Coordinates of C-alpha atoms in Angstrom, one line a residue:
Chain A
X1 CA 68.4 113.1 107.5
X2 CA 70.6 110.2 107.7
X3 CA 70.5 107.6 111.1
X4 CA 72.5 104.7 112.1
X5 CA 70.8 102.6 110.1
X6 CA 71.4 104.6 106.7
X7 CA 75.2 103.8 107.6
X8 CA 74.8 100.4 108.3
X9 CA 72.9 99.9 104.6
X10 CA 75.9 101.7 103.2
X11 CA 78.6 98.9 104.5
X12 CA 76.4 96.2 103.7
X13 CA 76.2 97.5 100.1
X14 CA 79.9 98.3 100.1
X15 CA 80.3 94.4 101.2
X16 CA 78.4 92.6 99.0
X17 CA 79.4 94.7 95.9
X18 CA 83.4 94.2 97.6
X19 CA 82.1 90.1 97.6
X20 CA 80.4 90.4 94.0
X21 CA 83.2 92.3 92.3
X22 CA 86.0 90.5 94.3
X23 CA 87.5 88.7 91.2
X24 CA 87.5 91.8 89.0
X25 CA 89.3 93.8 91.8
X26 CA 92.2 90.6 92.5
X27 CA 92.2 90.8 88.2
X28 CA 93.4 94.5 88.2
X29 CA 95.8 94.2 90.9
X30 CA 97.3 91.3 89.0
X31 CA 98.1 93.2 86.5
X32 CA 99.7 96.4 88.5
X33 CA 99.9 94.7 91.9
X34 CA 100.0 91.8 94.3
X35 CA 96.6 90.2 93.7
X36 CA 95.1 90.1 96.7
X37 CA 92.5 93.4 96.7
X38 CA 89.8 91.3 96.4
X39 CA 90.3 89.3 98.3
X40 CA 91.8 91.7 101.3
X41 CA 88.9 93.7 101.0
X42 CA 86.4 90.8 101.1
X43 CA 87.8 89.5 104.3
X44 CA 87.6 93.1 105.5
X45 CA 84.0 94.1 104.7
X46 CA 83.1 90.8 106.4
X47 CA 84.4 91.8 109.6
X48 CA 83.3 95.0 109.0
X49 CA 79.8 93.4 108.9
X50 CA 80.3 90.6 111.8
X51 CA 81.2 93.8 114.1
X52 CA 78.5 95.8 113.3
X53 CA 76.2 93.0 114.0
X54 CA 77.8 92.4 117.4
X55 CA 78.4 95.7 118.6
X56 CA 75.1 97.5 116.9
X57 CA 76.8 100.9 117.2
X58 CA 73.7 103.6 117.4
X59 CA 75.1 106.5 115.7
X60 CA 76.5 107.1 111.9
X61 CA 79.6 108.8 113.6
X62 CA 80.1 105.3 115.9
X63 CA 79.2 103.4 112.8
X64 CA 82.1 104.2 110.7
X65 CA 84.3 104.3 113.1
X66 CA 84.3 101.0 114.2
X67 CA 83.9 99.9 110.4
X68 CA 87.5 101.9 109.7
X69 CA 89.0 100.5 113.3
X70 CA 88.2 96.7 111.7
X71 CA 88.9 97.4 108.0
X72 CA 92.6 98.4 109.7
X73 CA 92.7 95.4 111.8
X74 CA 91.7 92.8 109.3
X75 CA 92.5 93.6 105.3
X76 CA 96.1 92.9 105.6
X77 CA 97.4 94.9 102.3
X78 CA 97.6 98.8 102.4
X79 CA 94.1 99.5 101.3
X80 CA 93.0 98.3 105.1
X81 CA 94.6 101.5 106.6
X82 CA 93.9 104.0 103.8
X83 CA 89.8 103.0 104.0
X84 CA 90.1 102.2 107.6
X85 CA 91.3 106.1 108.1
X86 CA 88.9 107.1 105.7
X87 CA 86.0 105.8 107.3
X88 CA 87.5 106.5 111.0
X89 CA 87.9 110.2 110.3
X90 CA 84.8 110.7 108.6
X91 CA 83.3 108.7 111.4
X92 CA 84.8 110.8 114.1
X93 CA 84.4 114.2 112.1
X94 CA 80.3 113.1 112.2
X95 CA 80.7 113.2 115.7
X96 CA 77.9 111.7 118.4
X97 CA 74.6 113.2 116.5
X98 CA 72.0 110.7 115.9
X99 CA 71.1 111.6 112.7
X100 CA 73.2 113.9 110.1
X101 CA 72.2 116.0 107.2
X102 CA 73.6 115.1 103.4
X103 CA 75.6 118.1 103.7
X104 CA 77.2 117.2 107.0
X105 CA 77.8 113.5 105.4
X106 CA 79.6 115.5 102.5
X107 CA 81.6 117.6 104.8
X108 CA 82.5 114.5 106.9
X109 CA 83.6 112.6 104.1
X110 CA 85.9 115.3 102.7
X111 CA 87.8 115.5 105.9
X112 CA 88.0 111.1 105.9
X113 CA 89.4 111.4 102.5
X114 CA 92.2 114.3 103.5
X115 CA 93.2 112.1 106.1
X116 CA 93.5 109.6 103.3
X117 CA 95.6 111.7 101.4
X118 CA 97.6 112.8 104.3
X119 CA 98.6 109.0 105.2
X120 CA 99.4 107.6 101.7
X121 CA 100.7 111.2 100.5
X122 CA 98.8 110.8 97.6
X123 CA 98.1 113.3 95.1
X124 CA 95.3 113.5 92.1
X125 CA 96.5 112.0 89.3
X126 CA 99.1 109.2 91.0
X127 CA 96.8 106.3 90.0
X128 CA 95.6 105.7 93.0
X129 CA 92.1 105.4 95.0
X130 CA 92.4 109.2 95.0
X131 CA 90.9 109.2 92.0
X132 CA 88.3 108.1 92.5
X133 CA 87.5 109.9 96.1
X134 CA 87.8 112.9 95.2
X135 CA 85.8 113.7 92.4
X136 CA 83.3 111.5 94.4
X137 CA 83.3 114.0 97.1
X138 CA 83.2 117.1 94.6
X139 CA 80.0 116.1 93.4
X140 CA 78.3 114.7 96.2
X141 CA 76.7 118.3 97.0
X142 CA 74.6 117.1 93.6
X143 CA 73.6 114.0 95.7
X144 CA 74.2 110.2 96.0
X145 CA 73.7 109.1 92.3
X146 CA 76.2 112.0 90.9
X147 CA 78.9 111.5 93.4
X148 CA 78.7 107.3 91.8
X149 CA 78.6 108.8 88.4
X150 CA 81.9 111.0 89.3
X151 CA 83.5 108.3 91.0
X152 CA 83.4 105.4 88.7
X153 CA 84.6 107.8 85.9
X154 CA 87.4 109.2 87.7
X155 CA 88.6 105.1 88.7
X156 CA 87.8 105.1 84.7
X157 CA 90.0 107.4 84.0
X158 CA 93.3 105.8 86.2
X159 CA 93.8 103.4 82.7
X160 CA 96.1 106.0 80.7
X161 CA 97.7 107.1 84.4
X162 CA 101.2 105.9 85.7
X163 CA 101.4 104.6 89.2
X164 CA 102.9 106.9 91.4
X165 CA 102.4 105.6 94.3
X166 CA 102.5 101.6 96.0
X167 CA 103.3 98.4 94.3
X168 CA 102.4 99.5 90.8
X169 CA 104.9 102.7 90.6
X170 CA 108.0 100.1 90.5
X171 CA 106.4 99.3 87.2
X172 CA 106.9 103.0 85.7
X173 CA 105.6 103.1 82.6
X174 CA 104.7 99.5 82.7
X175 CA 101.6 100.7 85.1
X176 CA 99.9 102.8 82.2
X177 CA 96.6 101.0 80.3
X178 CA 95.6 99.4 83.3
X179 CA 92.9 100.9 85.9
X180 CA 93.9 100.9 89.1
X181 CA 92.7 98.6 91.9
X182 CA 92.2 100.7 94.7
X183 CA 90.3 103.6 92.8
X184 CA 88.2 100.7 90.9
X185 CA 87.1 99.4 94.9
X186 CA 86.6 103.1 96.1
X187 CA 84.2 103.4 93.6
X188 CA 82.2 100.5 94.8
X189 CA 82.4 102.3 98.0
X190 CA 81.3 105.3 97.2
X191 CA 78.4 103.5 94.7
X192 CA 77.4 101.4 98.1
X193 CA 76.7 104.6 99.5
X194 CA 73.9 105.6 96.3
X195 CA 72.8 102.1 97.3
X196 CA 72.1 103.0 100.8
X197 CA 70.3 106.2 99.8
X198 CA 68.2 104.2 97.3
X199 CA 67.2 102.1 100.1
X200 CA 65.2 104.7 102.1
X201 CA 63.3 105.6 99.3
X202 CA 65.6 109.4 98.7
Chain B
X1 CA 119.1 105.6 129.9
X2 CA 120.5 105.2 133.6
X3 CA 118.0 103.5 135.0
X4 CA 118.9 100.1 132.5
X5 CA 115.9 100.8 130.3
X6 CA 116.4 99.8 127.1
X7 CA 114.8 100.7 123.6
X8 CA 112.2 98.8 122.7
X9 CA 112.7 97.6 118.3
X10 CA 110.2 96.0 116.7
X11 CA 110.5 95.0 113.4
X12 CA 107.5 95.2 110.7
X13 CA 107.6 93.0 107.4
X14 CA 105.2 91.4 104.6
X15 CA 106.9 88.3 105.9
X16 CA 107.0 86.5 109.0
X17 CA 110.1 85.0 108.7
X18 CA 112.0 88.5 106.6
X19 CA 111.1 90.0 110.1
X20 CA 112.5 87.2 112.3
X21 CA 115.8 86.8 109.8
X22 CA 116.3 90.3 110.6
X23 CA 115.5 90.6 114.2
X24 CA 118.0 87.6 114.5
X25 CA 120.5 88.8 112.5
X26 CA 120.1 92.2 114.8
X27 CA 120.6 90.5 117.9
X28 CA 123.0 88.5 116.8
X29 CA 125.4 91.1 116.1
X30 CA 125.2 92.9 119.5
X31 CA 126.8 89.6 121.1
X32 CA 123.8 88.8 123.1
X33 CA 123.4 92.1 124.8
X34 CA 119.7 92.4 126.3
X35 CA 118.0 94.6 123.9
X36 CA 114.2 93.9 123.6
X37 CA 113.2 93.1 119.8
X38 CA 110.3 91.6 118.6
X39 CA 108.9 91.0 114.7
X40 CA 105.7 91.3 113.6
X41 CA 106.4 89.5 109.9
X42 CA 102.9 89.2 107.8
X43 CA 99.4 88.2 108.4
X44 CA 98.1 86.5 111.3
X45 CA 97.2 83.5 109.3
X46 CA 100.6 83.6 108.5
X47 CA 100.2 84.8 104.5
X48 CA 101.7 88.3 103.0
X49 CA 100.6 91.1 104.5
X50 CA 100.1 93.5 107.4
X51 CA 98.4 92.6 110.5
X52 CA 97.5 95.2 113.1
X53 CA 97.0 93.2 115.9
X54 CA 100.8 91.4 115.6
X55 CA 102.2 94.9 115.5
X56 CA 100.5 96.0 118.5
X57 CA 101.4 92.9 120.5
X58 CA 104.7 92.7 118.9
X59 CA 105.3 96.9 120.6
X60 CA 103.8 95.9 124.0
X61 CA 106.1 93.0 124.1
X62 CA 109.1 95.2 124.4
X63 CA 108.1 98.7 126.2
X64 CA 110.0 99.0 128.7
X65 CA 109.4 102.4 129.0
X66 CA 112.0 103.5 127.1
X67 CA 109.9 104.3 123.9
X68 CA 109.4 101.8 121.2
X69 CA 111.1 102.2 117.9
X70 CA 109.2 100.7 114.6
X71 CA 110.9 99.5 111.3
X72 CA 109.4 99.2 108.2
X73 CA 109.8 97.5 105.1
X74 CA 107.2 98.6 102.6
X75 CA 103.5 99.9 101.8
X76 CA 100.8 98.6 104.1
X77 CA 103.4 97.9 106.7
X78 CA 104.2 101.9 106.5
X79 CA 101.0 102.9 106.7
X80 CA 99.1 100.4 108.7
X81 CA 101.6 101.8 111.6
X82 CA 101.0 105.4 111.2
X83 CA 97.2 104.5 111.2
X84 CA 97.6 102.7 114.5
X85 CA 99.9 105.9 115.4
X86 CA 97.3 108.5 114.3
X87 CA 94.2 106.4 116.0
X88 CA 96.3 107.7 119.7
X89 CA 95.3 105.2 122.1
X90 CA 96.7 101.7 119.9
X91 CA 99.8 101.9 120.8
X92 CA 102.2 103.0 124.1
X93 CA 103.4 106.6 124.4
X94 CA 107.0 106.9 123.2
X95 CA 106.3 104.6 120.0
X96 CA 107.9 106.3 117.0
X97 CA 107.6 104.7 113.3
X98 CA 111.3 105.1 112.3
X99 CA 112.4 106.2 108.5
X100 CA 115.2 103.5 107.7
X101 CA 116.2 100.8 105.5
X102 CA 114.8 97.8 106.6
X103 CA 118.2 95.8 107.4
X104 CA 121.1 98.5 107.8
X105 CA 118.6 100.5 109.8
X106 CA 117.5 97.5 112.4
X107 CA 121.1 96.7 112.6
X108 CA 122.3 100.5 113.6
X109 CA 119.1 100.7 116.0
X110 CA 119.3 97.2 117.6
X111 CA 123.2 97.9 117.9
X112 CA 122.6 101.7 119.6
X113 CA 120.1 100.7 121.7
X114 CA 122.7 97.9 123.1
X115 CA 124.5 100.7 124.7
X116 CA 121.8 101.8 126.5
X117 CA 121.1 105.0 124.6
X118 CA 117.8 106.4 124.1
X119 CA 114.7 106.6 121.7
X120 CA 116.1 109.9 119.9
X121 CA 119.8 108.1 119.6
X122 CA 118.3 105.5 118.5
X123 CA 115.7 106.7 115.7
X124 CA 118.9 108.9 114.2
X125 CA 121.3 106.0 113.8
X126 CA 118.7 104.0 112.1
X127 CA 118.2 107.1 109.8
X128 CA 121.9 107.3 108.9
X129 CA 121.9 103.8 107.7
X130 CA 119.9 105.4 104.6
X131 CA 123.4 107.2 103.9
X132 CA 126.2 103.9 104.0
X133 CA 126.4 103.7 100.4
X134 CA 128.0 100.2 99.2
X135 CA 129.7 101.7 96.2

């Protein structure tokens, strides 16, 4: 079972590997964006972190939620509300339980990434953090490590896409050979939450 | 709206100073009518972006009961107000995220709002705006 504390680990991963990787993410969205995912995200993920310290939410449900409700407040670009809802619905859909099974985890975080989906009307396949989520979720029934494996290939596989969706689609056909930002950082995400899982030893 | 209540606008860029042009620019063509608009224009630090926190201030500052109508210009700006719309309790009832262009549309709503018409009058003539074409 997973407690608080397993959802804690998982935003600290997520914020160091957000800190450690900030450059690469800024990098790609120079190329098809604005530049600043890196560093939006790092400012995020810190205040993610400062909150969680303050506040010391008890439950994975309250956990995310307050992560999403600060990652909405504080990134500044557009991927503050698309992972802000995505942790804030997977946080609510967890509910008030203490501790939740991997299953209800996977079922939780398929509802945060359709309320992803349903705020940036995303589709698969529109070069977007997408995906990356939702082959992430597809194979998390296999556990932690697959649902990393899925996910970094499916950011992976953005390169040959073109942007459908945000800053990069006014580029048409000038967003193909580049990987996309957003799906690149989701994958850290999603490979922060392998990290927390390696943490307690499953 | 009988009772004097006017539409609330506010008026949500990546820029501080694209959404202060334009809430100017609004006001100014309504001949100093009373029609409550604030921007929220970029980051709090005052760089390109989106910040939460100014929009919510931004739609208290100018509910006057009336309902609140919210223009956009583009990506996080969209979508960090129909996060704060979807989270329920963020911002006042009657707040409405409006589909317009940025300019023509905060014209048309600033102007409509003048004449003391409500949030549905409102929200439609900043909507038309998307249909002046200018050739």
């Amino acid at each position: 079972m997973l407690d608080a504390d397993f959802f804690r680990r998982w935003m600290t991963a997520a914020a160091a590997s957000v800190d450690r990787e900030a450059e690469r993410l800024t990098a790609l969205d120079s190329a098809i964006g604005d530049a600043d995912h890196g560093s939006n995200l790092q400012r995020g993920f810190a205040a993610v972190l400062a909150t969680l310290d303050k506040e010391a939410p008890d439950t994975p449900g309250a956990v995310l939620t307050l992560a999403g409700r600060r990652l909405i407040s504080t990134v500044g670009g557009a991927s503050g509300p698309l992972y802000g809802t995505l942790l804030r619905r997977t946080g609510k859909a967890l509910g008030e339980a203490a501790e939740v099974s991997e299953e209800q985890l996977a079922q939780a975080l398929r509802a945060g990434v359709e309320g992803v989906r349903a705020l940036g009307g995303a589709a698969p396949g529109d070069k977007t953090m997408i995906d990356a989520l939702v082959p992430a979720v597809d194979a998390l029934g296999d556990g932690f490590a697959a649902a990393r494996s899925a996910a970094e290939g499916g950011a992976v596989a953005t390169t040959p896409l073109r942007a459908r969706k945000g800053r990069a689609s006014y580029l048409g056909e000038r967003s193909i050979g580049h990987q996309d930002p957003g799906a690149t950082s989701s994958a850290l995400l999603i490979a922060g939450l392998a990290e927390a899982a390696e943490g307690s030893g499953e | 709206m009988s009772d004097g209540k006017r539409v609330g606008i506010v008026l949500v860029s990546h820029s501080a100073a694209v959404a202060a042009s334009v809430a100017e620019l609004a006001k100014g063509l309504v001949g100093g009518a009373a029609v409550p608009v604030a921007p929220a224009g970029g980051t709090e630090g005052g760089e390109l972006g989106t910040s939460a926190e100014l929009i919510a201030a931004a739609v208290a500052s100018v509910n006057r009961g009336a309902g609140v109508a919210v223009l956009t210009d583009l990506g996080s700006a969209v979508l960090t107000v129909k996060a704060l719309l979807a989270e329920g309790d963020e911002l006042p009832e009657g707040t409405r995220l409006v589909d317009a262009p940025f300019v023509e549309g905060a014209v048309a709503a600033v102007v409509t709002a003048a004449t003391g018409a409500d949030l549905a009058a409102v929200e439609a003539a900043a909507a038309e705006a998307y249909d002046y074409r200018k050739v």
